[in-house]
CSV table of C-alpha atoms in Angstrom, one decimal:
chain,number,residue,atom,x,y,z
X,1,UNK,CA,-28.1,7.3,-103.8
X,2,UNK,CA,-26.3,4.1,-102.2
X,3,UNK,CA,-23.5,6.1,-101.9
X,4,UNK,CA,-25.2,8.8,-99.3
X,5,UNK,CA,-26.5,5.7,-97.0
X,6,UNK,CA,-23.0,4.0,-97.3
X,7,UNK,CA,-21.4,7.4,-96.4
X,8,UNK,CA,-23.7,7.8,-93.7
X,9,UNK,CA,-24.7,11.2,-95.3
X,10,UNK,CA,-28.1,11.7,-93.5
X,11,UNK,CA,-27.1,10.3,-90.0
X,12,UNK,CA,-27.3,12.3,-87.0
X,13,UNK,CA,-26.7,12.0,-83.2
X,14,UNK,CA,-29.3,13.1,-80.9
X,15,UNK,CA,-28.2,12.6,-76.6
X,16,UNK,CA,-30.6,13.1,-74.1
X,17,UNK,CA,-30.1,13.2,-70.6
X,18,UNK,CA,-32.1,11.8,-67.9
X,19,UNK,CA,-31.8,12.4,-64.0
X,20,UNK,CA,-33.1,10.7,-61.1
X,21,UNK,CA,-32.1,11.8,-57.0
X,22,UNK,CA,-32.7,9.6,-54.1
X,23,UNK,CA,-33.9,11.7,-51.2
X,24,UNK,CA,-34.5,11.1,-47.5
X,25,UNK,CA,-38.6,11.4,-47.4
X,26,UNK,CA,-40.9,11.4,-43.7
X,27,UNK,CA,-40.9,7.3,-44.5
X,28,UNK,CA,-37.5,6.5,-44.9
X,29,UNK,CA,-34.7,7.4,-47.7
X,30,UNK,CA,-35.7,6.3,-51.3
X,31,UNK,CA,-32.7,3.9,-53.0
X,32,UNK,CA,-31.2,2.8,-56.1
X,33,UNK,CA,-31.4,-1.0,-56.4
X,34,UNK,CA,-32.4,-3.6,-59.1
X,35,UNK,CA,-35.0,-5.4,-56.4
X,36,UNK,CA,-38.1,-3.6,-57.7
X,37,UNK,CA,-41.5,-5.1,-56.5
X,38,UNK,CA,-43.9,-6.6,-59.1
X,39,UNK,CA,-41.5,-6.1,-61.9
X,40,UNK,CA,-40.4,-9.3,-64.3
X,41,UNK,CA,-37.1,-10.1,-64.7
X,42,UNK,CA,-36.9,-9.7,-68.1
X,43,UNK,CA,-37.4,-6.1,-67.3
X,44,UNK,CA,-34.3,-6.1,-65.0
X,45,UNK,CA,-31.9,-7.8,-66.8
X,46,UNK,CA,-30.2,-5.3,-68.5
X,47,UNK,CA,-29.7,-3.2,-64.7
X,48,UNK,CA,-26.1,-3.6,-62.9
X,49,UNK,CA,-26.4,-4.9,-59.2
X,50,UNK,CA,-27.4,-1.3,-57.9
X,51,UNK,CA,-30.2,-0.9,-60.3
X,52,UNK,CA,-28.6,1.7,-63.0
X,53,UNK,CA,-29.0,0.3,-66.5
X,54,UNK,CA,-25.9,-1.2,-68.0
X,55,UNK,CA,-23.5,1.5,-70.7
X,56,UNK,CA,-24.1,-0.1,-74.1
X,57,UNK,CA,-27.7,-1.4,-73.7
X,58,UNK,CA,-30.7,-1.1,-76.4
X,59,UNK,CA,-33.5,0.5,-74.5
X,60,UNK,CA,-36.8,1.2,-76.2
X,61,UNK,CA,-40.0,3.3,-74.4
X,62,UNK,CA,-40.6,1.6,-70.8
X,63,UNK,CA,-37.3,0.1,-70.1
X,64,UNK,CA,-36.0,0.8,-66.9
X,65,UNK,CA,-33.3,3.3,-66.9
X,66,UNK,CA,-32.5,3.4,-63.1
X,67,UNK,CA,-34.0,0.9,-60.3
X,68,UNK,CA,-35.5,2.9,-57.6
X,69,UNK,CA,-37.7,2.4,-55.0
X,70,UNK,CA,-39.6,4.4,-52.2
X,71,UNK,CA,-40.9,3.7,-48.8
X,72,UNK,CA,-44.8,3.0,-48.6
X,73,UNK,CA,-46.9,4.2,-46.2
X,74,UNK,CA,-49.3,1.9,-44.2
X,75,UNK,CA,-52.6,3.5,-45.7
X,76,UNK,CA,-51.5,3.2,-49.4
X,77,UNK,CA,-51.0,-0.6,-49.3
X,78,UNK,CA,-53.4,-3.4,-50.4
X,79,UNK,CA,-55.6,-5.6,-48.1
X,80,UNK,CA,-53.4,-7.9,-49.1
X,81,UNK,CA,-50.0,-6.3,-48.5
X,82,UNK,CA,-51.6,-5.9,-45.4
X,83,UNK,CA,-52.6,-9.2,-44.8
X,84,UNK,CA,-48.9,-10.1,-45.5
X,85,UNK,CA,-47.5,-7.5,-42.7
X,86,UNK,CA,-49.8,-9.0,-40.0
X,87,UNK,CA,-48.5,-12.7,-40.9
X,88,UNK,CA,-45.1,-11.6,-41.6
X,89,UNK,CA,-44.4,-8.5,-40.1
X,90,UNK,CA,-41.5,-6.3,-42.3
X,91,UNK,CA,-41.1,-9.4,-44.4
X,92,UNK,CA,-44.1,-8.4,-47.0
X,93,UNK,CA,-43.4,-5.5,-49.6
X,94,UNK,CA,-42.7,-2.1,-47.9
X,95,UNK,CA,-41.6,0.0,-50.9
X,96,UNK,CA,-43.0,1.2,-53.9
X,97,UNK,CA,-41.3,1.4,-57.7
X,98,UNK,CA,-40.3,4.6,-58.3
X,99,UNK,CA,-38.1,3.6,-60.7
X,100,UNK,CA,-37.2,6.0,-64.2
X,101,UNK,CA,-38.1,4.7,-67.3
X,102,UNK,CA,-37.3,5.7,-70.7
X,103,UNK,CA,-41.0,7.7,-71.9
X,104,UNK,CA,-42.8,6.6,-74.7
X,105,UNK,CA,-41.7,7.6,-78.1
X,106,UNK,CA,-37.8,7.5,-77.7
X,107,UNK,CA,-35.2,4.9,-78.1
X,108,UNK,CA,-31.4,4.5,-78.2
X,109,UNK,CA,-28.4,3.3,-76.7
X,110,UNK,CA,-26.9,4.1,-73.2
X,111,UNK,CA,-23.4,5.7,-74.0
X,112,UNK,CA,-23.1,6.7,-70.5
X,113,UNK,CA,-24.1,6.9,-66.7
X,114,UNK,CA,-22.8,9.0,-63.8
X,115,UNK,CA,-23.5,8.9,-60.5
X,116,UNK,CA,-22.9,11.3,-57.7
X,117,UNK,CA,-23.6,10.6,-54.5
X,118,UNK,CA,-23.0,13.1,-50.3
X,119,UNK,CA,-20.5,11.4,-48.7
X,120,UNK,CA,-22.6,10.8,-45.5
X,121,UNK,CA,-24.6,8.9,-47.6
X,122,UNK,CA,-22.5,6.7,-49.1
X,123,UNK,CA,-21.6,3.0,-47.9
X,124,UNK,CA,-18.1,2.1,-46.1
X,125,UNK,CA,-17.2,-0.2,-49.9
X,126,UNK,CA,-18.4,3.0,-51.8
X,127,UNK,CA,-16.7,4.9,-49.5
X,128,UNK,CA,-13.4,2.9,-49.8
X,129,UNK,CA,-13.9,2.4,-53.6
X,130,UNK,CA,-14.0,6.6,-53.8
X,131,UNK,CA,-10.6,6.7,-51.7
X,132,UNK,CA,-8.9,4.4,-53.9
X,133,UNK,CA,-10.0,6.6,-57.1
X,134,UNK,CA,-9.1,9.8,-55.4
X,135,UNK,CA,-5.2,8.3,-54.4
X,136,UNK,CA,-5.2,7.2,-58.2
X,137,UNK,CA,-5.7,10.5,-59.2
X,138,UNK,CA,-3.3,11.9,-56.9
X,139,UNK,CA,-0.5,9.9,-57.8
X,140,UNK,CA,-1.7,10.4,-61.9
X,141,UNK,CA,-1.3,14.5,-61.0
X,142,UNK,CA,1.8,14.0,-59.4
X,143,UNK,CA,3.6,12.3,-61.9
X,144,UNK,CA,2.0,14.7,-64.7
X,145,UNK,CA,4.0,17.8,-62.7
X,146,UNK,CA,7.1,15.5,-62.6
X,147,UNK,CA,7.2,15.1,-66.1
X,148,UNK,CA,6.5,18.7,-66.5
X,149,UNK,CA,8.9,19.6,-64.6
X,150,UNK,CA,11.4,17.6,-65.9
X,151,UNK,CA,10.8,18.9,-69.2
X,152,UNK,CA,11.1,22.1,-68.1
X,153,UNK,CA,14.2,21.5,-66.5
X,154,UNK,CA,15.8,20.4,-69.6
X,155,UNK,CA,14.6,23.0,-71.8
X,156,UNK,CA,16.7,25.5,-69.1
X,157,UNK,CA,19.7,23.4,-69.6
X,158,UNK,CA,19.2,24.2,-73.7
X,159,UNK,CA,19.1,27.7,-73.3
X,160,UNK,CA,21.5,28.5,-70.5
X,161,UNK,CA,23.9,25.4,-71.4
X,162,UNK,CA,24.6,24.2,-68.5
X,163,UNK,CA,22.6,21.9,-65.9
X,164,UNK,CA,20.3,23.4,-63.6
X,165,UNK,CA,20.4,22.1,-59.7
């Protein structure tokens, strides 16, 4: 009855997970980014600036989930990406899409992304960015055992009655 749907009686969650790694190939290393050759905009505007889609987003079968692209080899390009290399040199398309997209048949919202990334192969701003989280941490843990120990401290002082130095 109305008062099932209004109650939200026969609603269920259902989270999937979906990976994607970057590795160093015989061509070059792969890399997240949201400049993905011979793909519309439309298609990329729900990406941040390093190609993961945004937390919060709709996505529906063939959205992009996480920009990636790979390095081509000379023999798998077109006369025509060819034709651009000779007249351009590096300038003409070098990668490929390799990007992961959501299959067919599913939909749903992004409730979260994580990304992990070797040290060695992050940037000096990622780098610095992971520094400042770790001090944050630090100085969160620290103050947790303070107060702890503070608490503790006075919970001696109630039982033995006098103040502990």
């Amino acid at each position: 009855s109305e008062r099932l749907l209004k109650d939200d009686s026969f609603t269920s969650v259902h989270l999937e997970e979906y990976e994607v790694e970057i590795r160093e190939t015989k061509l070059g290393r792969e890399e997240f980014t949201r400049d993905i050759p011979n793909v519309s905009e439309k298609a990329l505007q729900d990406l941040d600036a390093s190609g993961i889609v945004l937390i919060g987003t709709k996505v529906g079968p063939g959205d992009i989930l996480a920009g990636k692209v790979s390095p081509k080899s000379k023999s798998e390009l077109t006369p025509e990406e060819k034709l651009l290399h000779a007249i351009f040199g590096r300038a003409g398309e070098d990668v490929k899409n390799d990007s992961l997209e959501l299959p067919a048949g599913e939909e749903g919202v992004v409730v979260e992304t994580r990304h992990f990334s070797r040290r060695m192969h992050m940037s000096e701003e990622q780098k610095k960015e992971l520094n400042r989280r770790v001090r944050e941490y630090r100085a969160e843990m620290n103050a947790r055992k303070v107060k702890i120990f503070r608490m503790m401290a006075e919970e001696m002082n109630e039982v033995f009655g006098s103040p502990i130095v």
